[in-house]
C-alpha atoms as an extended CHARMM CRD file, in Angstrom:
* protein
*
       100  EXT
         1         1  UNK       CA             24.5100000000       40.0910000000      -12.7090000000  PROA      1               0.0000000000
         2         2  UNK       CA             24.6010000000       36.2090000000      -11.4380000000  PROA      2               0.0000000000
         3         3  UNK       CA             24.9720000000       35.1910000000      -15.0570000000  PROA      3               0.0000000000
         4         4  UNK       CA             27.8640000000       37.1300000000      -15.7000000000  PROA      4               0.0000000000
         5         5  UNK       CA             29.7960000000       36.3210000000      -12.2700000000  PROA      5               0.0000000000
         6         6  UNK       CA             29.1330000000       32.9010000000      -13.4260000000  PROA      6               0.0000000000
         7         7  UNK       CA             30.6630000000       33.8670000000      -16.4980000000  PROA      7               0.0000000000
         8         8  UNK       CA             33.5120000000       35.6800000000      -15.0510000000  PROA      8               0.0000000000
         9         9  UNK       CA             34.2720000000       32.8500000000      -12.8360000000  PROA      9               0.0000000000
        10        10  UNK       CA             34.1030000000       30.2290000000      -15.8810000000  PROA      10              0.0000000000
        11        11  UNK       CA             36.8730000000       32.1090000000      -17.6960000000  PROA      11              0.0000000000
        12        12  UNK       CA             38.9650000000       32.5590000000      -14.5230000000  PROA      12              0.0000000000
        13        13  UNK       CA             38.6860000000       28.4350000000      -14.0710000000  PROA      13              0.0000000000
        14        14  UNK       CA             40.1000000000       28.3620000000      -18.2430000000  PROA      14              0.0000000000
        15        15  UNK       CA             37.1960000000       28.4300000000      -20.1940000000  PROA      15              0.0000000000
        16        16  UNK       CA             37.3650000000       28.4650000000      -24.3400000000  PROA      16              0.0000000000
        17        17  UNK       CA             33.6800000000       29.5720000000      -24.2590000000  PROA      17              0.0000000000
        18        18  UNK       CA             30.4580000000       30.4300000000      -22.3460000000  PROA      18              0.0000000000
        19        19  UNK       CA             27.5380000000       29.3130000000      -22.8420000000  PROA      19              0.0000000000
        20        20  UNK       CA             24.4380000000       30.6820000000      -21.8640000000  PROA      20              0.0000000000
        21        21  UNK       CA             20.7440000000       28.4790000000      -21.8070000000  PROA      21              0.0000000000
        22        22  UNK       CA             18.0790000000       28.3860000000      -22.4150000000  PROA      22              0.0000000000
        23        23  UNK       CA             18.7980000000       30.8860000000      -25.2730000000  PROA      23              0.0000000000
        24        24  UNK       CA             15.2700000000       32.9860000000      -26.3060000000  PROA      24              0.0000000000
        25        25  UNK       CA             14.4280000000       33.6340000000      -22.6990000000  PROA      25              0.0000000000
        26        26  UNK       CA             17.6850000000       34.8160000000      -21.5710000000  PROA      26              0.0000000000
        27        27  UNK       CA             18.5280000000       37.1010000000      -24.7240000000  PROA      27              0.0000000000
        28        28  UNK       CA             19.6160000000       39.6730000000      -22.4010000000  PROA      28              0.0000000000
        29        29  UNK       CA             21.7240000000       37.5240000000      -20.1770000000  PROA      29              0.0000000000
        30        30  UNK       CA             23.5180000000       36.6330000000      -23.6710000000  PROA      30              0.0000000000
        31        31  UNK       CA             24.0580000000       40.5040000000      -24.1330000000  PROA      31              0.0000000000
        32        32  UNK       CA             25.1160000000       41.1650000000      -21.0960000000  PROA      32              0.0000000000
        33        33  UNK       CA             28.1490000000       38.1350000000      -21.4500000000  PROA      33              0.0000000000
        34        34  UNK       CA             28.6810000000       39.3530000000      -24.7520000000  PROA      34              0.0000000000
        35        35  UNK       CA             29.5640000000       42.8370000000      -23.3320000000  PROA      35              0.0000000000
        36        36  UNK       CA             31.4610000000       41.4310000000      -20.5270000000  PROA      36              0.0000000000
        37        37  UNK       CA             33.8340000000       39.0090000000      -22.2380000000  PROA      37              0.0000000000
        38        38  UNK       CA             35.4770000000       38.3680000000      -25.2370000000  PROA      38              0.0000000000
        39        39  UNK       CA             35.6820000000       34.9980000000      -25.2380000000  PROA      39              0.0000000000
        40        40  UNK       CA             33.0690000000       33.0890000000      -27.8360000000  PROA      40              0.0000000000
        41        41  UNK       CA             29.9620000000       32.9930000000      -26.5530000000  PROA      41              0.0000000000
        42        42  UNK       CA             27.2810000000       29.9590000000      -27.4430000000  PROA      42              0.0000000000
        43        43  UNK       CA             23.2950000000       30.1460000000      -27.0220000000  PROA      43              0.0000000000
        44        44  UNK       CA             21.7860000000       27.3980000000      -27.0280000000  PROA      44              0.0000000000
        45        45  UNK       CA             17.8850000000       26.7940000000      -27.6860000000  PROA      45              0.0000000000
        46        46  UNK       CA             17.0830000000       23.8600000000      -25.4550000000  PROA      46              0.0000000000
        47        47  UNK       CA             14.4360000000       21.2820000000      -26.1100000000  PROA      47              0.0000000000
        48        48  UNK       CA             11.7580000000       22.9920000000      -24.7360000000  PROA      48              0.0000000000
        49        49  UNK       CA             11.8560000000       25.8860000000      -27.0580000000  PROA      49              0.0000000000
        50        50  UNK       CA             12.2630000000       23.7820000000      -29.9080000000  PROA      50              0.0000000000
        51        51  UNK       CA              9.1850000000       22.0030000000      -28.9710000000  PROA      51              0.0000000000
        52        52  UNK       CA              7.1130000000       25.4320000000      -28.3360000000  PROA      52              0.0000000000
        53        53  UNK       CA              8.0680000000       26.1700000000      -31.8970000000  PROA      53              0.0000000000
        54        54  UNK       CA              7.0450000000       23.2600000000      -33.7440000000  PROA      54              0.0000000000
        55        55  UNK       CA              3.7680000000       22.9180000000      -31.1610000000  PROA      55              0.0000000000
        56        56  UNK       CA              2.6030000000       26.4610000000      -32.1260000000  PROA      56              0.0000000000
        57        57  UNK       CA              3.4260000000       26.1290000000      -35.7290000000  PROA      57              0.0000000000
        58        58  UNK       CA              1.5820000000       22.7640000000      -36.1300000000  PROA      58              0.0000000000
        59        59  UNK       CA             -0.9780000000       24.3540000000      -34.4750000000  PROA      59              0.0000000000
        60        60  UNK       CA             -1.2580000000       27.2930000000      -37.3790000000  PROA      60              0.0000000000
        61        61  UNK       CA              0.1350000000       29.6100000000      -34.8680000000  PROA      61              0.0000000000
        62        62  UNK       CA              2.6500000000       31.2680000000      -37.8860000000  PROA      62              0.0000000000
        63        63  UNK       CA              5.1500000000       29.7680000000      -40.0070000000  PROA      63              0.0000000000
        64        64  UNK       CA              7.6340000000       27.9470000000      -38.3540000000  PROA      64              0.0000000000
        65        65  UNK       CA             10.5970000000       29.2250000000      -41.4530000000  PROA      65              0.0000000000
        66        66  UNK       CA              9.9950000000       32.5500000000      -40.4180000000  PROA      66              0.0000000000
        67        67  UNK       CA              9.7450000000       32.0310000000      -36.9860000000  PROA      67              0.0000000000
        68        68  UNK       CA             12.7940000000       29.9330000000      -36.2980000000  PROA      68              0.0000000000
        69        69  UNK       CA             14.8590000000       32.2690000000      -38.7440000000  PROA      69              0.0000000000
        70        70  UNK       CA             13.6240000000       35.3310000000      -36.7590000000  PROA      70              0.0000000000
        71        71  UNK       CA             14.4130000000       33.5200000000      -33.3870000000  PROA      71              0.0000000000
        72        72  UNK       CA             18.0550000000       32.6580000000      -34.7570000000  PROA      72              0.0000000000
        73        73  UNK       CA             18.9590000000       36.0050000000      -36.2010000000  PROA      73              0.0000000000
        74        74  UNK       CA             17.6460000000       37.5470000000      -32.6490000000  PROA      74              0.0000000000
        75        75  UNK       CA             19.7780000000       35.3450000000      -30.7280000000  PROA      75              0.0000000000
        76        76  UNK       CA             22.5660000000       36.6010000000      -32.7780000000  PROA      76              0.0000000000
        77        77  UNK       CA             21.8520000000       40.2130000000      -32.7680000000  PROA      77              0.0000000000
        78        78  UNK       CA             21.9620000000       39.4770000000      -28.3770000000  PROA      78              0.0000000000
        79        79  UNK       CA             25.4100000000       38.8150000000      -28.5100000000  PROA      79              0.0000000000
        80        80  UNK       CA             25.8280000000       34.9910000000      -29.3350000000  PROA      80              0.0000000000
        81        81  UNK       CA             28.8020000000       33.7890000000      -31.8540000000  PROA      81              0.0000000000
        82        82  UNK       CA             27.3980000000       30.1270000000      -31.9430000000  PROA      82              0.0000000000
        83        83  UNK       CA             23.7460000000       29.4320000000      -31.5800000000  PROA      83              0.0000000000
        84        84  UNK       CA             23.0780000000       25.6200000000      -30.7530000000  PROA      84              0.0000000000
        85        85  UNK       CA             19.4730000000       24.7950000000      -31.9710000000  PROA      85              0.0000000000
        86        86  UNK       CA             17.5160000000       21.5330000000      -32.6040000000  PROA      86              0.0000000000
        87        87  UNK       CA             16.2170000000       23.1520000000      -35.6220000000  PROA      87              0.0000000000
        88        88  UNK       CA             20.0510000000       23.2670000000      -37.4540000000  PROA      88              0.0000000000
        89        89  UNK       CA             19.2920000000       21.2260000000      -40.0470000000  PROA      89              0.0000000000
        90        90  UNK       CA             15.9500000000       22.8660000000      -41.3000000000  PROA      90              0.0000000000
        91        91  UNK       CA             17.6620000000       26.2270000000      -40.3420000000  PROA      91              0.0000000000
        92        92  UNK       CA             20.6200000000       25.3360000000      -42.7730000000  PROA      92              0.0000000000
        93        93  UNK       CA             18.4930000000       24.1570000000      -45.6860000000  PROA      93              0.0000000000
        94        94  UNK       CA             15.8360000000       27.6400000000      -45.3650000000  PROA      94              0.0000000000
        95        95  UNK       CA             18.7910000000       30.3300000000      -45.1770000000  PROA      95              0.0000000000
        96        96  UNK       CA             20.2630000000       28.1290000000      -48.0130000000  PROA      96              0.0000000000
        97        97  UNK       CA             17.3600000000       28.4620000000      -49.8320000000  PROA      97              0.0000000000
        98        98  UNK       CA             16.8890000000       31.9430000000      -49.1620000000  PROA      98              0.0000000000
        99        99  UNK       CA             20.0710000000       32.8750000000      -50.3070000000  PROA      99              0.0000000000
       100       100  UNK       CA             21.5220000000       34.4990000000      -47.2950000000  PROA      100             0.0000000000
């Protein structure tokens, strides 16, 4: 409820956007802005997620394609219109090479 009060307030102040972080631990504070506004909302994965990520994967944990694909697409499904990520650029070049 604090997240979205927070939200609430940033719009009333003249936000463009809200964004919510970290992203993957608060996937239901981005629904619950995404229900409560309609102004774009942006997720962004901060460094410390990125880092558990490519830490687990190194480590033979799973594949880190499918993993950060998965993560992305989840974010999205919350509620997020812009997902900020340190993993962009190897995001862009998978989903390019998976065709979607």
């Amino acid at each position: 409820r604090e997240a979205v009060r927070e939200a609430l307030l940033d719009i009333q102040e003249g936000a463009d956007m809200i964004m919510v972080k970290p992203a993957l631990t608060y996937l239901d504070v981005v629904a619950r802005v995404h229900d409560a506004t309609d102004l774009p909302l942006a997720a962004y994965c901060v460094s410390g997620e990125y880092a558990m990520v490519r830490h687990a994967a190194a480590a033979g944990a799973f594949d880190e394609c499918r993993a950060v694909l998965e993560t992305l697409r989840g974010v999205r499904r919350a509620g997020a219109d812009l997902v900020i990520t340190y993993h962009a650029l190897a995001a862009a070049g998978w989903l390019r090479s998976e065709g979607a």
